Amino acid sequence: MTDTNKPVYTFKDFASDQEVRWCPGCDDYVVLRSIQKALPLMNRKKEDFVFVSGIGCSSRFPYYMDTYGIHGIHGRAAALATGIKLANHDLSVWIATGDGDSLAIGGNHFIHLIRRNIDVNLILFNNEIYGLTKGQFSPTSLIGQKTKSSPFGNIQPPFHPGELAIGSGSKFFARVAGGDTKLQQRIFVEAEKFEGAAIIEVMQNCVIFNDGAYDKYTDKAVKSDAQLRVEHGKPMIFGKENNKGLVLEGLKLKVVTIGENGVTEGDILVHNAIDPDPTLHLMLARLEMPIVVGVIRAVPGKTVDELCNLRLAETRAKSPFKSVNDLFASGETYEVK
Amino acid sequence: MTDTNKPVYTFKDFASDQEVRWCPGCDDYVVLRSIQKALPLMNRKKEDFVFVSGIGCSSRFPYYMDTYGIHGIHGRAAALATGIKLANHDLSVWIATGDGDSLAIGGNHFIHLIRRNIDVNLILFNNEIYGLTKGQFSPTSLIGQKTKSSPFGNIQPPFHPGELAIGSGSKFFARVAGGDTKLQQRIFVEAEKFEGAAIIEVMQNCVIFNDGAYDKYTDKAVKSDAQLRVEHGKPMIFGKENNKGLVLEGLKLKVVTIGENGVTEGDILVHNAIDPDPTLHLMLARLEMPIVVGVIRAVPGKTVDELCNLRLAETRAKSPFKSVNDLFASGETYEVK
Amino acid sequence: MTTENTHLEKRSLKNVVIRFVGDSGDGMQLTGTQFSATSALLGNDIATFPNYPSEIRAPQGTVYGVSGFQVHIGESAVHTPGDDVDVLVAMNPAALKTNLSSVPPGKTIIVDTDSFTKKNIAKAGYEENPLLTSQMDPYVVIEAPITSLTLESIKDIGLDKSSADRSKNMFALGMVYWMFSRPLEHTIDFFKKKFKNKPLVIEANIRALKAGYNYAQTLELMPSPFVVLPAKMEPGTYRIINGNTATAWGFMAAAEKSGLELYLGSYPITPASDILHELAKHLHFGVKAFQAEDEIAGVVSTIGASFAGELAITTTSGPGLALKGEAIGLAIMMEMPMVIVNVQRGGPSTGLPTKTEQSDLLQAMYGRNGESPAIVIAASTPENCFDYAFIASKLAVEHMTPVILLTDGYIANGSAPWKIKTVEEMPEIKNRKVTGVEGTYEPYERDPETLARTWAVPGTPGLEHRVGGLEKQDITGNVSMDPENHQHMTKIRQEKVDRVANYIPELEVEGAQEGDLLVVGWGGTYGSLFTAVNSMYENGEKIGLAHFNYINPLPKNTKEIFKRFKKIVVCELNMGQFHMVLTSHFPEFEYYKHNKIQGLPFSVVELMNKFQQILDNK
Amino acid sequence: MTTENTHLEKRSLKNVVIRFVGDSGDGMQLTGTQFSATSALLGNDIATFPNYPSEIRAPQGTVYGVSGFQVHIGESAVHTPGDDVDVLVAMNPAALKTNLSSVPPGKTIIVDTDSFTKKNIAKAGYEENPLLTSQMDPYVVIEAPITSLTLESIKDIGLDKSSADRSKNMFALGMVYWMFSRPLEHTIDFFKKKFKNKPLVIEANIRALKAGYNYAQTLELMPSPFVVLPAKMEPGTYRIINGNTATAWGFMAAAEKSGLELYLGSYPITPASDILHELAKHLHFGVKAFQAEDEIAGVVSTIGASFAGELAITTTSGPGLALKGEAIGLAIMMEMPMVIVNVQRGGPSTGLPTKTEQSDLLQAMYGRNGESPAIVIAASTPENCFDYAFIASKLAVEHMTPVILLTDGYIANGSAPWKIKTVEEMPEIKNRKVTGVEGTYEPYERDPETLARTWAVPGTPGLEHRVGGLEKQDITGNVSMDPENHQHMTKIRQEKVDRVANYIPELEVEGAQEGDLLVVGWGGTYGSLFTAVNSMYENGEKIGLAHFNYINPLPKNTKEIFKRFKKIVVCELNMGQFHMVLTSHFPEFEYYKHNKIQGLPFSVVELMNKFQQILDNK
Ligand SMILES: Cc1ncc(C[n+]2csc(CCOP(=O)(O)OP(=O)(O)O)c2C)c(N)n1
Ligand SMILES: Cc1ncc(C[n+]2csc(CCOP(=O)(O)OP(=O)(O)O)c2C)c(N)n1
Ligand code: SF4
Ligand code: SF4
Ligand SMILES: [Mg+2]
Ligand SMILES: [Mg+2]
């Protein structure tokens, strides 16, 4: 829900007076700045934004935003957000959360938030590590990754946030590199417009405990060949020379080069983010090279918070009971004289 | 892990002396009997079976089995089982759990059990309702379902256990009707052989609070047209006359009739349960009519409990430390005289 | 075994306890409820106690499948469902077996002889038919072939056998209605409304009811009807209410009174689920009853809703409260208003889920990390669950802090007449919402009297601020790791709860105002304690009852009251939890303890014996 | 501002407290650890106290980014890291600002003048350069351009600026080594081992260390070196150990001694994570350190592992314990052996995660639904974390019930010399596993003395049985809803814990054995309490210390000891939780309270003042 007569904000309006305390070089700074720049584009009143988080480096996010905010307890941001949205459907509620926060301890609330399609925007800072507690493996850490709690290398296979989200019924899933502020801003704006739970996975580099985790996708030298940015209605073309693309071969995706082996631009798959069938979205989310960034899935649908409010309003309008007094006096009562 | 010299059991060996206390007509009786019949086929010692559960009607299961067992707390069966398996990799560990137990309060442990591919067999009694607490909607209840806690009809969209499981990385997913003891027994035997987390969804009828939930699949009259039983390596053929089959049309599954429109048996998809790529398995799991039963996915892979044990054994064999005394005396120590 | 040898006079009784027992499928709860409602309509005071197995529908005829409903009706005020049963209606051998010990000699037992088949007798664990043994000699036994008479009475209306069978409880009820001279209208109306679209079912039940009534009337062996006259109750409009419904309604009243919308974040659990069920019905009052994925999400979403400005509550029972501990700590740190209802049941762990107990008191007080004081209050009767739900809301909102409301399975499921209240007659609730401030908004600035902070709700321009679980700087609410500030804030959080003592009523003593023995209780044991104390007091003992509804903080005059008695006995359905709280607050007194931990309420007789013993000894 | 005006004599000190403070990135923890280790190797007793911010790497130069490490070295036994700082090494203005108040007048402060840039001065919140103001007058300030001297000393080895910068802590350490006449070898060896593959880093650090040492030696303004002679410690082989490592090792020793494998189910949380880290290293001892998805899975998997026959433990801190409450109740009902370690931190809620506190005592006692008694014990020094981890395991396994072991951030992170123990010298641990029985196996049959049941592990033929959270029938362990049985079992569970009192040592008093004031403490405050009591006792006061390691049950002679003193004061880093436990057990005594809730340990001076006050007044 957006109003029309909105004050005009700049990113400074969304910066709180608290000093930002992440490690120098942490991608979290980029995301913070992206949000602060994206909010003014959303045509919403400042007082309607609420930032909610759990615990973790990334979960300090709300403190740095000059909006309403809760720095919650570990893993429970989604549940906080659900309560807020059910209480007041008109707010724009954002969740800042880590891979530990949302996929380890908060896993249950994460999948249920998605199942209910609560109209919030969830930024998943996936650094594949526990930052705040100083470097244990997380549910997205790779097999073999050596961390404080896996000195011999991690043996627990990782979740893939996109697959988990879509498996839980996700209607909106996007991915973006931690340093890519431009794309972040665009995705944030799209997420805000989307009615439902928008899950945005940020491939966030932790310079201290898992530095370089995404280098193969984000290094300047390889970036354009290693990231495929999808856009609804556009062909899935990428590469330094903008001549690579995706085609379907049976039930598998294949990278081809336009101009080679008779492949033309017309052969390249066109992205359909709003297809309710998740099959292709899942393939895109799963693709390892190139990695797919941008809004992979954005299927319109009902949100539980809206349904809840609608039904409330309807029932209320129809009910003969205007006060609990009416209820108390209804049905089987009797007099004592 | 199976031994060779096993005593021979009958189903009676697995029935405990506790009276079974489900409602008359409940599908849980069928599953209990199926298990008691399947265990003797598994070539394992009775004392190696452990049945673990949470809380719910279905979670009373362990009491009725004359094996080791824990009737745990609500939602935590998967975590109990994980501890048991990590402690003793040689046991055959079974989880009996409800849709509330594993998909509501226990959702986090459910997805992490699957992620880690812990070598257990999980029977999900999906009656799309909370039985034990007398009829509230569950995370698999349908939209609109009227229950004690949704007197105006449920507004929360359901999870699809198969999609959630595969989204969490599931390597083994099977489905079976609550009354189909034959197929249940076969699946249980396959699950036991499978190394990893075997998820078995039982479409269980609750005669009291959600009677008839699966009638459209299980009614005698429609059953053979409404259920497609898949078997690895076999074409996906079903129907009263055994002449219907599945084919792929682009990225969608389609039901065709053999002998009509030139369709021959050779055109029908052959089930490949061991394909690591989950795309087709997901389509099968998602199919609504016919519903797919049998083992939909069974992909061999590493299990965390096995890895943990292997690594322990290796490290132990190589280490110069035989006692903690060696550790205590190692490194920087100094003498005080 | 028959009543031939007994000669009962027609009696007018002050109070009668009737217990209906049968298979879970026999409809005993309905039967009991109908009897209670009809009696209340006649002006009797009532108290009820449903007692059912944890199985949904245990196999027929087994002892663990027995379901019971006890009702106590009286012409003076009744405070408990009663100890000893005056009339037992036993629908099968298992029901007889498990309930016989509650029936004193000379009292009446009605049995359905049709159910005393070999199989049922064996299932109940009897060696032979108990009706044929001398163990029934002490009782007035009324044997009636209830099942067959029921089937007979409705055979021509074309109902299938199993549906027909299900009417036999109404036959039994009809018999009991005759015994107590109750009219049938209320129950007939009930069926007409309830089964509007099932005329056969209506017909069958009404016929069975009437057949039972007529059978009793014409049966020679039946003792003459008892008479229980209307109780002297305050004039007014009444309805029968159970504790869980009363709790739900209290919150709805508080929401209306405070001008807030009601939010419930909950996860089903016995015996608290009915509060969720009740609230889920009242969309028309703007009630959002959200069934969450687990208890943690239930309470955490409640904190979110509170932050967003609603009257936010969460409901649960013991194991659920354990799961909510961490989040309650967050609410304490954030200083958000909310109510946590714990309908206590038997513990530890899953324990005895369908039984009653008071063993979560210390969990309510201390079940969280760190120094995290919460207001703790307890309802003590089915009907005052309404008041304490209301008061819990008021305290939460006015003092900006979580309130834990303790009830228990006994009062939650028990029913009593409730003199209907209106929103108008309830006390004011002033919420502390702010819509604007001069200068910067300081979320942790406090009201100097209550120490409550203000409530600035998202959507309010200019009051943007952040709160959370890390220690807060005084006034600003910014994160602070400063040692002195932490000590200061810890003390403020404590002081804020302590000062609630200024806003709650003083403790009142019933019975003797000073003297030999002060009986101390709290929560759902009020009915039994009061009945016991009152009857001893009326017998001339210097005995008084101090029953606590406010546990943290304690009423200000507690010590003063304790001083007035020579002896104090603390009675609880646990191992002595309130005793521990009292001892640590007032170590200067010596306390006797009386504890019971059987999943059952106190019996009045047991209490009176205990009190007498204390009075006599030493 | 310089030392020109001060004339210090060359001093031989019994005890010295040194605190290194700087940015989180300045390597203060390493510096402090090196100084401690070197001193311990020389035979000093030591006690350390690391104190770091909750940010991983807070922005440079800010006050909240200051990280500190304090070490107390002595030639007699030291029990605390010390109150007042004798030598403060401050690497930047923020570090000076936040630590100055801990330095008494006349003491020494070393500062890196290079860091006193305008920007840093402002960031620290100073208006002007503090080194140029009179506020430094009371101190012996040693100003050294540490950064530039460091860079100078290593400029030719070709390290990039930021790596080079990082060696400046070694320059500072070199200076301090000279002041206390410590050899450089240990630290040089450390670098050679630690950075085997980074020769440049080794070279840089060694050079900086030596440069600092030489600088101090040649600098005219430097006071003459202090001398701290070796402490008189029991002869033997020692190592420096911190509380968390000692805890981990205690469990490993218990596993070896009991012949069980060690299982840890845990979820990381400050300040407990290091136990997980340490145990994860020791695969070779068969340790399974499982990082679960959350605290609930951590504890529940531990119950599973215990059922399967391992020595099973779970580790956490306050908020994590709150989440584990429900499952601990299950373990109590199942009567499974397991240890829950709670490394306490500042609460409530997320609170002060990196600070110490003792505010989870009541949570440990009562943070579960129902009547659910657990054994609760507490370690009191870094090194005895080893012993209490061992004892917790022994009690759990021998009494078949969960044991909660409380430590805290202060002793968990603090280090002390540990006289190495061997498995052989530890007490026996007899587990109660059964491999076969005559007749049917009865899981709830008990040892008549301890009331412990037996432990039949899956895989054992013939002992198949089921356990769970519903109330159990005595002996058989079948589900039972029987009222009398419930009361019986509730009492047995309590009695079983109570009887542990027969298996723990009696309480001992240090200092006066009777007299004027008994100081009562528990857990990690031992060091400060002992130091304060001892010094007053040596000064002739009739003051004694009763420090509790066993909280539930309490030692049997507690009351007898309390009787011997005129006054009792209970000292805790909370609002009085143990005080409450003691009052409710022994209301016959009057207790003074001394409480501090600042996230910091007691200071010895503060305690002595308090005790004196109590002795003087009344
Ligand atoms: C109940 C509870 N358990 C554990 C912790 C400790 N803890 C804080 S943050 C965190 C994980 C942080 O990882 P992630 O969510 O990935 O965030 P990041 O720091 O990497 O941004 C943990 C384990 C806690 N604060 N509360
Ligand atoms: C912590 C906790 N919360 C809630 C409950 C109450 N409870 C018991 S079983 C159950 C749900 C049962 O549903 P399901 O798991 O689907 O099993 P079913 O009875 O349908 O087989 C609930 C909510 C509990 N026992 N413990
Ligand atoms: S530890 Fe990692 S995630 Fe945390 S602030 Fe530092 S760089 Fe960022
Ligand atoms: S309530 Fe439903 S699920 Fe539970 S035992 Fe009865 S029929 Fe089965
Ligand atoms: Mg992370
Ligand atoms: Mg269910």
Short mmCIF file of C-alpha atoms and ligand atoms in Angstrom, two decimals, chain B residues 58 98-100 125-131 138 204, ligand 6:
data_model
loop_
_atom_site.label_atom_id
_atom_site.label_comp_id
_atom_site.label_asym_id
_atom_site.label_seq_id
_atom_site.Cartn_x
_atom_site.Cartn_y
_atom_site.Cartn_z
CA SER B 58 1.14 -40.70 15.67
CA GLY B 98 2.99 -35.95 12.61
CA ASP B 99 2.50 -33.03 10.28
CA GLY B 100 2.31 -30.78 13.31
CA PHE B 125 1.87 -39.23 9.40
CA ASN B 126 0.31 -36.45 7.41
CA ASN B 127 -3.34 -36.24 8.42
CA GLU B 128 -3.45 -32.51 7.68
CA ILE B 129 -4.66 -31.81 11.20
CA TYR B 130 -3.54 -31.80 14.83
CA GLY B 131 -5.09 -34.98 16.15
CA SER B 138 -1.71 -27.92 10.75
CA GLN B 204 -3.04 -40.74 6.89
MG MG E 6 -1.41 -34.50 12.31
#
